């Protein structure tokens, strides 16, 4: 399929959005919850700069990265199961308490969503964040009314970069591979789009770890979602 660089009245018919790092800058809340967790476990806080590099693959991997201090947590010493359970419980409790109080909507997001709605584009959020945290964050940010469907990291047995969350949303909203686009900020989003046979738009301002987003094979990479309009 020929890459489309701008949204028009003919395309896309369905737009699938990542949440953290694409629509919402939630790193301040995530970092605060991670630091609360680490402090409770007697470990030094990680700080927001490190946590920004660890976001993107769901809460469980974020916790494992924090416990090992590494983005490539798979190559670190295994984390004890009991420690991981305690850490996860503490993280979820802290994040729930924060309730998005430090998060903000990225510039250009609402302009893009409004234009897509005016073009009768149907929209969904597909994130690896646990589902119970997704709607409250969208509501606090005033974004929930734009989206007809939400798929969290635990909504299905699989999550991004698996294709199924994208394919389910596409089918539910009446899209096809030729009318649907995935918009995100990370390797997981790019790989999920590729696995689903969909074009990907990636933003440079998000939380991608590893190679720069320009090297991930997306059809379009932008600094602001307004560049698509």
C-alpha positions as MATLAB code, in Angstrom:
seq = 'XXXXXXXXXXXXXXXXXXXXXXXXXXXXXXXXXXXXXXXXXXXXXXXXXXXXXXXXXXXXXXXXXXXXXXXXXXXXXXXXXXXXXXXXXXXXXXXXXXXXXXXXXXXXXXXXXXXXXXXXXXXXXXXXXXXXXXXXXXXXXXXXXXXXXXXXXXXXXXXXXXXXXXXXXXXXXXXXXXXXXXXXXXXXXXXXXXXXXXXXXXXXXXXXXXXXXXXXXXXXXXXXXXXXX';
ca = [
       0.000    0.000    0.000;
       1.306    3.432   -0.883;
       2.056    5.394    2.315;
      -0.305    8.267    3.001;
       1.357   11.238    4.603;
      -1.725   13.292    5.453;
      -5.204   12.518    6.680;
      -7.936   13.411    4.206;
     -11.703   13.035    3.918;
     -11.058    9.652    2.257;
      -8.524    8.226    4.721;
      -8.309    6.935    7.403;
     -11.704    5.434    8.173;
     -10.378    3.954   11.421;
      -7.544    5.334   13.565;
      -6.020    3.255   16.366;
      -4.076    5.235   18.975;
      -1.543    4.217   21.563;
      -2.026    6.044   24.878;
       1.118    6.676   26.932;
       3.640    8.721   24.982;
       1.264    9.267   22.053;
      -1.853   10.945   23.438;
      -0.853   11.580   27.038;
       2.407   12.412   28.780;
       1.867   10.069   31.717;
       5.550    9.588   32.558;
       5.401   11.915   35.602;
       2.715    9.721   37.220;
       4.388    6.483   36.205;
       7.731    7.706   37.534;
       6.195    8.815   40.828;
       4.502    5.427   41.261;
       7.697    3.553   40.387;
       9.710    5.654   42.830;
       7.122    5.060   45.551;
       7.426    1.339   44.863;
      11.219    1.350   44.922;
      11.339    3.426   48.093;
       8.895    1.075   49.816;
      11.204   -1.804   48.902;
      14.239   -0.014   50.288;
      15.701    0.732   46.873;
      16.830    4.113   45.483;
      14.299    5.939   43.273;
      14.821    5.757   39.526;
      13.667    9.235   38.538;
      11.546   10.366   35.631;
      14.314   10.378   33.018;
      14.955    6.645   33.433;
      11.285    5.725   33.711;
      10.532    7.483   30.414;
      12.909    4.991   28.777;
      11.144    2.012   30.379;
       7.528    2.736   29.372;
       5.785    1.048   26.457;
       5.342   -2.662   27.090;
       2.842   -2.659   29.926;
       2.973   -2.303   33.691;
       4.486   -5.712   34.420;
       7.522   -5.100   32.247;
       7.824   -1.551   33.593;
       8.010   -2.991   37.117;
      10.601   -5.564   36.041;
      12.697   -2.862   34.398;
      12.537   -0.786   37.555;
      13.528   -3.718   39.771;
      16.509   -4.570   37.566;
      17.324   -0.971   36.634;
      17.546   -2.012   32.990;
      15.423   -1.666   29.854;
      16.734   -5.078   28.771;
      15.497   -6.709   31.979;
      15.555  -10.134   30.303;
      19.356  -10.047   30.428;
      19.514   -9.162   34.137;
      19.427  -11.471   37.128;
      15.908  -12.972   37.445;
      13.585  -11.135   39.823;
      12.234  -13.238   42.678;
       8.528  -14.025   42.153;
       7.534  -12.880   45.644;
       9.438   -9.610   45.214;
       7.792   -9.029   41.834;
       4.312   -9.582   43.307;
       4.980   -7.192   46.192;
       6.468   -4.603   43.856;
       3.555   -4.844   41.421;
       1.002   -4.443   44.191;
       2.806   -1.377   45.518;
       3.112    0.131   42.034;
      -0.562   -0.359   41.209;
      -1.613    1.104   44.544;
       0.572    4.175   44.088;
      -0.467    4.701   40.472;
      -4.135    4.319   41.376;
      -3.748    6.940   44.111;
      -2.097    9.414   41.733;
      -5.001    8.961   39.280;
      -3.321   10.860   36.460;
      -2.837   13.980   38.568;
       0.548   14.758   36.981;
      -0.283   13.702   33.412;
      -0.987   16.079   30.518;
      -2.240   15.822   26.939;
       0.457   16.340   24.328;
       0.205   19.433   22.144;
      -1.593   18.789   18.873;
      -3.525   15.747   20.078;
      -6.947   17.332   20.495;
      -6.653   19.213   17.200;
      -5.938   15.923   15.451;
      -8.764   14.043   17.189;
     -11.265   16.782   16.405;
     -10.309   16.821   12.726;
     -10.590   13.038   12.497;
     -14.020   13.105   14.106;
     -15.122   15.786   11.633;
     -14.027   13.408    8.860;
     -16.218   10.641   10.375;
     -13.151    8.603   11.288;
     -13.857    6.038   14.025;
     -11.214    5.865   16.749;
      -9.947    3.450   19.376;
      -7.236    3.393   22.026;
      -4.991    0.330   22.048;
      -2.510    0.358   24.913;
      -0.453   -2.085   26.943;
      -1.518   -0.286   30.129;
      -3.847   -2.461   32.287;
      -7.420   -1.762   31.213;
      -8.618   -0.598   34.631;
      -6.305    2.420   34.418;
      -7.135    3.437   30.848;
     -10.625    4.923   30.999;
     -10.007    6.887   34.239;
      -6.918    8.465   32.666;
      -8.765    9.319   29.455;
     -11.613   10.807   31.490;
      -9.263   12.892   33.616;
      -7.574   14.171   30.447;
     -10.948   14.930   28.820;
     -10.272   12.583   25.911;
     -12.677    9.697   26.494;
     -15.453   11.085   24.265;
     -13.346   10.762   21.121;
     -12.997    6.972   21.329;
     -15.525    4.243   20.612;
     -13.355    1.400   21.874;
     -10.610    0.812   24.423;
      -8.307   -2.218   24.506;
      -5.871   -2.456   27.407;
      -2.891   -4.682   27.935;
      -4.978   -7.273   29.777;
      -8.217   -7.003   27.762;
      -7.126   -9.931   25.568;
      -4.760  -12.840   26.235;
      -2.191  -11.025   24.046;
      -1.058   -7.417   23.719;
       1.068   -5.307   21.380;
       3.225   -6.142   19.462;
       0.771   -8.974   18.786;
      -1.575   -8.063   15.943;
      -4.819   -9.255   17.553;
      -5.676   -6.086   19.570;
      -5.351   -4.014   16.390;
      -7.279   -6.486   14.247;
     -10.100   -6.736   16.794;
     -10.483   -2.948   16.954;
     -10.273   -2.635   13.183;
     -12.983   -5.253   12.620;
     -15.217   -3.878   15.380;
     -15.071   -0.358   13.962;
     -15.659   -1.489   10.397;
     -12.170   -0.896    9.063;
      -9.980   -2.770    6.610;
      -6.187   -2.844    6.188;
      -6.619   -0.243    3.439;
      -8.618    2.181    5.602;
      -7.009    1.772    9.031;
      -3.879    3.288   10.589;
      -1.996    2.661   13.836;
      -0.599    5.752   15.569;
       1.954    5.285   18.334;
       5.375    6.116   19.685;
       7.338    2.891   20.081;
       8.768   -0.291   18.661;
       5.759   -2.188   20.079;
       3.387    0.010   18.049;
       5.428   -0.294   14.859;
       5.696   -4.075   15.182;
       2.001   -4.455   16.044;
       1.051   -2.477   12.936;
       3.397   -4.530   10.785;
       2.056   -7.785   12.228;
      -1.509   -6.630   11.499;
      -0.674   -5.507    7.968;
      -1.440   -1.864    8.777;
       0.489    1.347    8.099;
       2.072    2.958   11.148;
       2.496    6.588   12.118;
       5.005    7.168   14.924;
       5.610   10.319   16.958;
       9.096   11.367   18.015;
       8.088   12.871   21.357;
       7.063    9.604   23.026;
       8.655    6.904   25.157;
      10.346    4.633   22.650;
      13.338    2.677   23.922;
      16.055    1.262   21.671;
      16.584    2.556   18.118;
      15.163    5.993   17.223;
      11.581    5.877   15.928;
      12.788    6.977   12.476;
      14.536    3.594   12.187;
      11.521    1.426   13.069;
      10.035    1.168    9.585;
       6.925    3.304   10.076;
       5.322    4.802    6.991;
       5.329    8.251    8.581;
       7.193    9.774   11.553;
       6.130   13.171   12.899;
       6.992   15.635   15.651;
       3.326   16.556   16.144;
       0.049   14.898   15.161;
      -0.957   18.182   13.522;
       1.547   17.406   10.747;
      -0.881   14.721    9.558;
      -3.687   17.218    8.930;
];
